Amino acid sequence: MVYAVDSDPVAVRVPGKINLALRVGPRADDGYHPLVSIFQAVSVFDEIRVTPARVGQVTCEVSGPQASLVPTDERNLAVKAARHLAERLEDVPCGVHIEIRKQIPVAGGMAGGSADAAGTLLACSTLWQAGLTLHDLALLGSALGSDVPFPLTGGVAVGTGRGDELVPALCRGSFHWVLALSDGALSTPVVYRHFDELGQFTEPLDVPTELMNGLATGDPEQVGAHLVNDLQTAALSLRPQLQRVLDIGADHGVLGALVSGSGPTVALLVADEQAAIDVSVSLSTEGECRAVQRVSGPVPGARIIG
Ligand code: C5P
């Protein structure tokens, strides 16, 4: 037993994601939807810092622009992740205080909560010297939520099953995105329920070949032309104002735009940094979103820092 309550804190940086393609099949008997998702990790990061605490104690604090929207109790996915890992490590006296510095939009369709859970799994397994591989952590993560494994690997990946069965995908170069961040959240289960009501599911769930080719050859125009999200109609119907953001992007000739995941964040793909600045200025001037952020991807998955 090497872990000690005076062990040094461990800090991890973990990225958010955009779904470049999200094809969703009809709801299965377990309540989940089979899907094919092409994930790209992008350069908006949360930081997770874990400090030893009394055995059995898991506490959490959150800072950042949307911190007031994030619960710090057992509802927080990072707290669930720490407890889940601690249960697995029966012979280690686990206790932890988790500090989350949040930059990824809260309930924005960018897997922010899942990223925090992924970062916490990596940080706590390091703090508690659990000797787990990334694969072990991804398996633990998939029990917490469908989007938890991806932030561990980062880069670009094809997700199948519930979105948690990942295969890395080829991607050349760097893609420039403008994120239009909205006020308020969209609940993922609510968006999926509305999707069920609309009945516009995809079958069969094929991997989008043109998009994959565009990523492999580093061709942003081809990627932009094949961005697709089956949840977008449901998200737009619940939040019609998002259409205006898509329209502003189209007016600027962006290469492609879509609601990310279950929304409400809209991701606009542009050719270069200058185009990103132009689109950002227009979106800010029109006042259609809470904030605008320029990011690029792919970026690596969760990493220990400091
Ligand atoms: O897996 P996770 O707990 O993050 O999913 C949140 C909710 O999103 C689920 O309760 C379900 O309503 C919906 N979901 C789904 N099909 C998926 C992934 C998520 O219906 N493949």
CSV table of C-alpha atoms and ligand atoms in Angstrom, one decimal:
chain,number,residue,atom,x,y,z
A,1,MET,CA,0.0,0.0,0.0
A,2,VAL,CA,1.8,3.1,-1.2
A,3,TYR,CA,-0.9,5.7,-1.3
A,4,ALA,CA,-0.8,8.1,1.7
A,5,VAL,CA,-3.2,10.8,2.8
A,6,ASP,CA,-0.3,13.3,2.4
A,7,SER,CA,0.2,12.4,-1.2
A,8,ASP,CA,0.7,15.4,-3.5
A,9,PRO,CA,-2.4,16.7,-5.4
A,10,VAL,CA,-2.8,15.5,-9.0
A,11,ALA,CA,-4.1,17.9,-11.7
A,12,VAL,CA,-5.6,16.8,-15.1
A,13,ARG,CA,-6.6,18.8,-18.1
A,14,VAL,CA,-9.5,17.3,-20.1
A,15,PRO,CA,-11.1,18.5,-23.4
A,16,GLY,CA,-14.6,19.0,-24.6
A,17,LYS,CA,-15.9,17.4,-27.8
A,18,ILE,CA,-17.9,18.2,-30.9
A,19,ASN,CA,-19.9,15.4,-32.7
A,20,LEU,CA,-19.0,15.9,-36.3
A,21,ALA,CA,-21.6,13.3,-37.2
A,22,LEU,CA,-24.3,11.9,-34.9
A,23,ARG,CA,-26.5,9.3,-36.5
A,24,VAL,CA,-29.2,7.9,-34.1
A,25,GLY,CA,-31.2,4.8,-34.5
A,26,PRO,CA,-34.6,4.0,-32.9
A,27,ARG,CA,-34.8,3.7,-29.1
A,28,ALA,CA,-33.9,0.3,-27.8
A,29,ASP,CA,-35.6,-1.6,-25.0
A,30,ASP,CA,-33.0,-0.4,-22.4
A,31,GLY,CA,-34.1,3.2,-23.1
A,32,TYR,CA,-30.9,4.1,-25.0
A,33,HIS,CA,-30.4,4.8,-28.7
A,34,PRO,CA,-27.9,2.9,-30.8
A,35,LEU,CA,-25.8,5.4,-32.6
A,36,VAL,CA,-22.8,6.2,-34.7
A,37,SER,CA,-20.9,9.2,-33.6
A,38,ILE,CA,-17.7,10.8,-35.0
A,39,PHE,CA,-16.2,12.7,-32.0
A,40,GLN,CA,-13.5,15.3,-32.3
A,41,ALA,CA,-11.9,16.7,-29.1
A,42,VAL,CA,-11.4,20.4,-29.2
A,43,SER,CA,-9.4,23.0,-27.4
A,44,VAL,CA,-11.8,24.0,-24.6
A,45,PHE,CA,-10.6,22.4,-21.4
A,46,ASP,CA,-11.7,21.7,-17.8
A,47,GLU,CA,-9.1,21.2,-15.2
A,48,ILE,CA,-9.6,18.7,-12.4
A,49,ARG,CA,-7.4,18.8,-9.3
A,50,VAL,CA,-7.7,16.1,-6.7
A,51,THR,CA,-6.3,16.3,-3.1
A,52,PRO,CA,-6.3,13.5,-0.6
A,53,ALA,CA,-9.1,13.6,2.0
A,54,ARG,CA,-10.4,11.5,4.9
A,55,VAL,CA,-11.2,7.9,3.9
A,56,GLY,CA,-14.7,7.6,2.4
A,57,GLN,CA,-15.0,11.4,2.0
A,58,VAL,CA,-15.6,12.8,-1.5
A,59,THR,CA,-16.1,16.5,-1.7
A,60,CYS,CA,-16.2,18.9,-4.7
A,61,GLU,CA,-15.9,22.5,-5.6
A,62,VAL,CA,-16.4,24.2,-9.0
A,63,SER,CA,-15.1,27.5,-10.4
A,64,GLY,CA,-15.5,29.2,-13.7
A,65,PRO,CA,-18.1,31.4,-15.5
A,66,GLN,CA,-21.0,28.8,-15.2
A,67,ALA,CA,-20.0,27.4,-11.8
A,68,SER,CA,-23.3,28.3,-10.3
A,69,LEU,CA,-25.1,25.9,-12.6
A,70,VAL,CA,-23.0,22.9,-11.5
A,71,PRO,CA,-24.0,20.8,-8.5
A,72,THR,CA,-21.2,20.0,-6.0
A,73,ASP,CA,-22.9,17.1,-4.3
A,74,GLU,CA,-23.5,13.5,-5.3
A,75,ARG,CA,-25.3,14.6,-8.5
A,76,ASN,CA,-22.0,15.8,-9.9
A,77,LEU,CA,-20.6,13.2,-12.3
A,78,ALA,CA,-17.1,13.8,-11.1
A,79,VAL,CA,-18.2,12.8,-7.5
A,80,LYS,CA,-19.9,9.7,-8.9
A,81,ALA,CA,-16.7,8.9,-10.8
A,82,ALA,CA,-14.5,9.2,-7.7
A,83,ARG,CA,-16.9,7.0,-5.7
A,84,HIS,CA,-17.2,4.5,-8.5
A,85,LEU,CA,-13.4,4.1,-8.7
A,86,ALA,CA,-13.1,4.0,-4.9
A,87,GLU,CA,-15.5,1.1,-4.7
A,88,ARG,CA,-13.4,-0.8,-7.2
A,89,LEU,CA,-10.2,-0.2,-5.1
A,90,GLU,CA,-11.5,-2.0,-2.0
A,91,ASP,CA,-8.1,-2.3,-0.4
A,92,VAL,CA,-7.1,1.4,-0.9
A,93,PRO,CA,-8.2,3.9,1.8
A,94,CYS,CA,-9.7,6.4,-0.7
A,95,GLY,CA,-10.9,9.9,0.1
A,96,VAL,CA,-10.6,12.9,-2.1
A,97,HIS,CA,-11.4,16.6,-2.6
A,98,ILE,CA,-12.1,17.5,-6.2
A,99,GLU,CA,-11.6,21.0,-7.6
A,100,ILE,CA,-13.1,21.6,-11.1
A,101,ARG,CA,-12.1,24.7,-13.1
A,102,LYS,CA,-14.9,24.7,-15.7
A,103,GLN,CA,-14.5,26.2,-19.2
A,104,ILE,CA,-16.5,23.6,-21.1
A,105,PRO,CA,-20.1,24.8,-21.5
A,106,VAL,CA,-22.4,23.3,-18.9
A,107,ALA,CA,-25.1,21.1,-20.4
A,108,GLY,CA,-24.1,22.4,-23.8
A,109,GLY,CA,-23.8,19.3,-25.9
A,110,MET,CA,-20.0,19.2,-25.5
A,111,ALA,CA,-19.8,16.5,-22.9
A,112,GLY,CA,-18.5,18.8,-20.1
A,113,GLY,CA,-19.8,16.7,-17.2
A,114,SER,CA,-18.5,13.6,-18.9
A,115,ALA,CA,-15.1,15.3,-19.3
A,116,ASP,CA,-15.0,16.0,-15.6
A,117,ALA,CA,-15.8,12.4,-14.8
A,118,ALA,CA,-13.1,11.2,-17.2
A,119,GLY,CA,-10.6,13.7,-15.7
A,120,THR,CA,-11.5,12.6,-12.2
A,121,LEU,CA,-11.0,8.9,-13.1
A,122,LEU,CA,-7.5,9.7,-14.4
A,123,ALA,CA,-6.6,12.0,-11.5
A,124,CYS,CA,-7.9,9.7,-8.7
A,125,SER,CA,-6.4,6.6,-10.2
A,126,THR,CA,-3.1,8.4,-10.3
A,127,LEU,CA,-3.5,9.8,-6.7
A,128,TRP,CA,-4.6,6.4,-5.4
A,129,GLN,CA,-1.9,4.6,-7.4
A,130,ALA,CA,-4.5,2.2,-8.8
A,131,GLY,CA,-2.3,0.9,-11.6
A,132,LEU,CA,-5.2,1.1,-14.1
A,133,THR,CA,-4.7,1.4,-17.9
A,134,LEU,CA,-6.6,3.9,-20.1
A,135,HIS,CA,-8.7,1.0,-21.3
A,136,ASP,CA,-9.6,0.1,-17.6
A,137,LEU,CA,-10.6,3.7,-17.0
A,138,ALA,CA,-12.7,3.8,-20.2
A,139,LEU,CA,-14.6,0.7,-19.1
A,140,LEU,CA,-15.2,2.3,-15.6
A,141,GLY,CA,-16.3,5.5,-17.4
A,142,SER,CA,-18.8,3.8,-19.7
A,143,ALA,CA,-20.7,2.7,-16.6
A,144,LEU,CA,-21.1,6.4,-15.6
A,145,GLY,CA,-22.2,7.7,-19.0
A,146,SER,CA,-22.0,7.1,-22.7
A,147,ASP,CA,-19.8,10.1,-23.3
A,148,VAL,CA,-17.3,9.5,-20.5
A,149,PRO,CA,-14.8,7.2,-22.4
A,150,PHE,CA,-14.1,9.6,-25.3
A,151,PRO,CA,-12.4,12.5,-23.3
A,152,LEU,CA,-9.9,9.9,-22.0
A,153,THR,CA,-8.7,9.1,-25.5
A,154,GLY,CA,-9.4,12.5,-27.3
A,155,GLY,CA,-8.3,13.0,-30.9
A,156,VAL,CA,-10.9,11.8,-33.3
A,157,ALA,CA,-12.9,8.6,-32.8
A,158,VAL,CA,-15.8,6.7,-34.1
A,159,GLY,CA,-18.3,5.8,-31.3
A,160,THR,CA,-20.8,3.0,-31.7
A,161,GLY,CA,-23.2,1.2,-29.3
A,162,ARG,CA,-24.4,4.0,-26.9
A,163,GLY,CA,-21.5,6.1,-28.2
A,164,ASP,CA,-19.1,4.5,-25.7
A,165,GLU,CA,-17.5,1.9,-27.9
A,166,LEU,CA,-14.6,3.8,-29.5
A,167,VAL,CA,-12.2,3.2,-32.4
A,168,PRO,CA,-9.7,6.0,-33.1
A,169,ALA,CA,-10.0,7.6,-36.6
A,170,LEU,CA,-7.4,9.1,-38.9
A,171,CYS,CA,-7.3,12.9,-39.0
A,172,ARG,CA,-4.8,15.1,-40.7
A,173,GLY,CA,-4.2,18.7,-39.8
A,174,SER,CA,-6.2,21.0,-37.5
A,175,PHE,CA,-9.8,22.2,-37.9
A,176,HIS,CA,-10.9,25.7,-36.9
A,177,TRP,CA,-14.2,26.1,-35.1
A,178,VAL,CA,-16.3,28.9,-33.7
A,179,LEU,CA,-18.5,27.8,-30.8
A,180,ALA,CA,-21.7,29.8,-30.3
A,181,LEU,CA,-22.5,29.2,-26.6
A,182,SER,CA,-26.1,29.7,-25.5
A,183,ASP,CA,-27.7,30.8,-22.3
A,184,GLY,CA,-29.3,27.9,-20.4
A,185,ALA,CA,-29.1,24.2,-20.9
A,186,LEU,CA,-30.8,21.6,-23.1
A,187,SER,CA,-31.3,18.3,-21.2
A,188,THR,CA,-30.0,15.3,-23.2
A,189,PRO,CA,-32.9,13.0,-22.1
A,190,VAL,CA,-35.4,15.6,-23.1
A,191,VAL,CA,-33.8,16.1,-26.5
A,192,TYR,CA,-33.8,12.3,-27.1
A,193,ARG,CA,-37.5,12.1,-26.0
A,194,HIS,CA,-38.4,14.8,-28.5
A,195,PHE,CA,-36.3,13.0,-31.2
A,196,ASP,CA,-38.4,9.8,-30.5
A,197,GLU,CA,-41.6,11.9,-31.0
A,198,LEU,CA,-40.4,13.2,-34.3
A,199,GLY,CA,-39.5,9.6,-35.4
A,200,GLN,CA,-36.7,10.7,-37.8
A,201,PHE,CA,-34.1,8.1,-36.9
A,202,THR,CA,-31.4,6.7,-39.1
A,203,GLU,CA,-31.3,3.0,-40.2
A,204,PRO,CA,-29.0,1.4,-41.0
A,205,LEU,CA,-26.3,3.2,-38.9
A,206,ASP,CA,-23.5,3.4,-41.4
A,207,VAL,CA,-20.2,5.1,-40.7
A,208,PRO,CA,-20.2,8.4,-42.8
A,209,THR,CA,-17.6,7.6,-45.4
A,210,GLU,CA,-17.3,11.1,-47.0
A,211,LEU,CA,-16.8,12.7,-43.6
A,212,MET,CA,-14.1,10.1,-42.6
A,213,ASN,CA,-12.3,10.7,-45.9
A,214,GLY,CA,-12.4,14.4,-45.4
A,215,LEU,CA,-10.8,14.0,-41.9
A,216,ALA,CA,-8.2,11.5,-43.2
A,217,THR,CA,-7.1,13.9,-46.0
A,218,GLY,CA,-7.4,17.0,-43.8
A,219,ASP,CA,-10.0,18.6,-46.1
A,220,PRO,CA,-12.1,21.0,-44.1
A,221,GLU,CA,-14.5,21.7,-47.0
A,222,GLN,CA,-15.3,18.1,-47.4
A,223,VAL,CA,-15.8,17.7,-43.6
A,224,GLY,CA,-17.9,20.9,-43.5
A,225,ALA,CA,-20.2,19.5,-46.3
A,226,HIS,CA,-20.9,16.3,-44.4
A,227,LEU,CA,-21.4,17.4,-40.8
A,228,VAL,CA,-24.7,15.8,-39.7
A,229,ASN,CA,-26.6,15.6,-36.4
A,230,ASP,CA,-29.8,13.5,-36.2
A,231,LEU,CA,-30.7,15.3,-32.9
A,232,GLN,CA,-30.5,18.7,-34.5
A,233,THR,CA,-34.2,18.9,-35.6
A,234,ALA,CA,-35.3,18.0,-32.0
A,235,ALA,CA,-32.8,20.6,-30.5
A,236,LEU,CA,-34.0,23.3,-32.9
A,237,SER,CA,-37.6,22.6,-32.2
A,238,LEU,CA,-36.9,22.9,-28.4
A,239,ARG,CA,-34.7,26.0,-29.0
A,240,PRO,CA,-35.8,27.7,-32.3
A,241,GLN,CA,-33.4,30.7,-31.7
A,242,LEU,CA,-30.5,28.4,-32.6
A,243,GLN,CA,-31.6,28.5,-36.3
A,244,ARG,CA,-30.5,32.2,-36.3
A,245,VAL,CA,-27.0,31.2,-35.3
A,246,LEU,CA,-26.9,28.7,-38.1
A,247,ASP,CA,-28.2,31.3,-40.6
A,248,ILE,CA,-25.5,33.9,-39.5
A,249,GLY,CA,-22.9,31.2,-40.2
A,250,ALA,CA,-24.4,30.5,-43.6
A,251,ASP,CA,-24.4,34.2,-44.5
A,252,HIS,CA,-20.7,34.2,-43.7
A,253,GLY,CA,-20.0,31.2,-46.0
A,254,VAL,CA,-18.9,28.9,-43.1
A,255,LEU,CA,-17.8,25.5,-44.4
A,256,GLY,CA,-20.4,23.8,-42.2
A,257,ALA,CA,-22.4,24.2,-39.0
A,258,LEU,CA,-24.4,22.1,-36.6
A,259,VAL,CA,-25.8,21.8,-33.2
A,260,SER,CA,-23.2,19.8,-31.1
A,261,GLY,CA,-24.7,16.6,-29.6
A,262,SER,CA,-28.0,17.4,-27.9
A,263,GLY,CA,-27.1,21.2,-27.9
A,264,PRO,CA,-27.6,24.0,-27.4
A,265,THR,CA,-24.0,24.8,-28.4
A,266,VAL,CA,-23.6,25.4,-32.2
A,267,ALA,CA,-20.3,24.6,-33.8
A,268,LEU,CA,-19.3,26.4,-37.0
A,269,LEU,CA,-16.4,25.1,-39.1
A,270,VAL,CA,-14.4,27.8,-40.8
A,271,ALA,CA,-11.4,27.7,-43.1
A,272,ASP,CA,-8.8,29.6,-41.0
A,273,GLU,CA,-8.2,31.9,-38.0
A,274,GLN,CA,-9.3,35.0,-39.9
A,275,ALA,CA,-12.6,33.5,-40.9
A,276,ALA,CA,-13.1,32.4,-37.3
A,277,ILE,CA,-12.6,36.0,-36.1
A,278,ASP,CA,-15.0,37.4,-38.7
A,279,VAL,CA,-17.8,34.9,-37.8
A,280,SER,CA,-17.2,35.5,-34.0
A,281,VAL,CA,-17.5,39.3,-34.4
A,282,SER,CA,-20.8,38.9,-36.3
A,283,LEU,CA,-22.3,36.4,-33.8
A,284,SER,CA,-21.3,38.7,-30.9
A,285,THR,CA,-22.7,41.8,-32.7
A,286,GLU,CA,-26.0,40.2,-33.4
A,287,GLY,CA,-26.3,39.2,-29.8
A,288,GLU,CA,-27.7,35.7,-30.6
A,289,CYS,CA,-25.6,33.8,-28.1
A,290,ARG,CA,-24.2,34.1,-24.6
A,291,ALA,CA,-20.6,34.0,-25.7
A,292,VAL,CA,-18.5,33.0,-28.7
A,293,GLN,CA,-15.3,30.9,-28.5
A,294,ARG,CA,-12.7,30.0,-31.1
A,295,VAL,CA,-11.3,26.5,-30.7
A,296,SER,CA,-9.4,24.0,-32.8
A,297,GLY,CA,-9.3,20.3,-33.0
A,298,PRO,CA,-8.3,17.6,-32.7
A,299,VAL,CA,-6.5,17.8,-29.3
A,300,PRO,CA,-5.3,14.9,-27.1
A,301,GLY,CA,-7.5,13.4,-24.4
A,302,ALA,CA,-7.1,13.8,-20.6
A,303,ARG,CA,-3.5,14.5,-19.5
A,304,ILE,CA,-1.8,15.0,-16.1
A,305,ILE,CA,-0.5,18.5,-15.8
A,306,GLY,CA,1.8,20.4,-13.5
B,1,C5P,O1,-25.3,7.8,-21.0
B,1,C5P,P1,-25.8,9.0,-20.4
B,1,C5P,O2,-26.2,8.8,-19.0
B,1,C5P,O3,-24.8,10.2,-20.5
B,1,C5P,O4,-27.1,9.4,-21.2
B,1,C5P,C1,-27.9,10.5,-20.8
B,1,C5P,C2,-29.3,10.2,-21.4
B,1,C5P,O5,-29.2,10.4,-22.8
B,1,C5P,C3,-29.8,8.8,-21.2
B,1,C5P,O6,-30.6,8.7,-20.0
B,1,C5P,C4,-30.7,8.7,-22.4
B,1,C5P,O7,-32.0,9.4,-22.2
B,1,C5P,C5,-30.0,9.5,-23.5
B,1,C5P,N1,-29.2,8.7,-24.4
B,1,C5P,C6,-29.8,7.8,-25.3
B,1,C5P,N2,-29.0,7.1,-26.1
B,1,C5P,C7,-27.7,7.1,-26.1
B,1,C5P,C8,-27.0,8.0,-25.1
B,1,C5P,C9,-27.8,8.7,-24.3
B,1,C5P,O8,-31.0,7.8,-25.3
B,1,C5P,N3,-26.9,6.4,-26.9
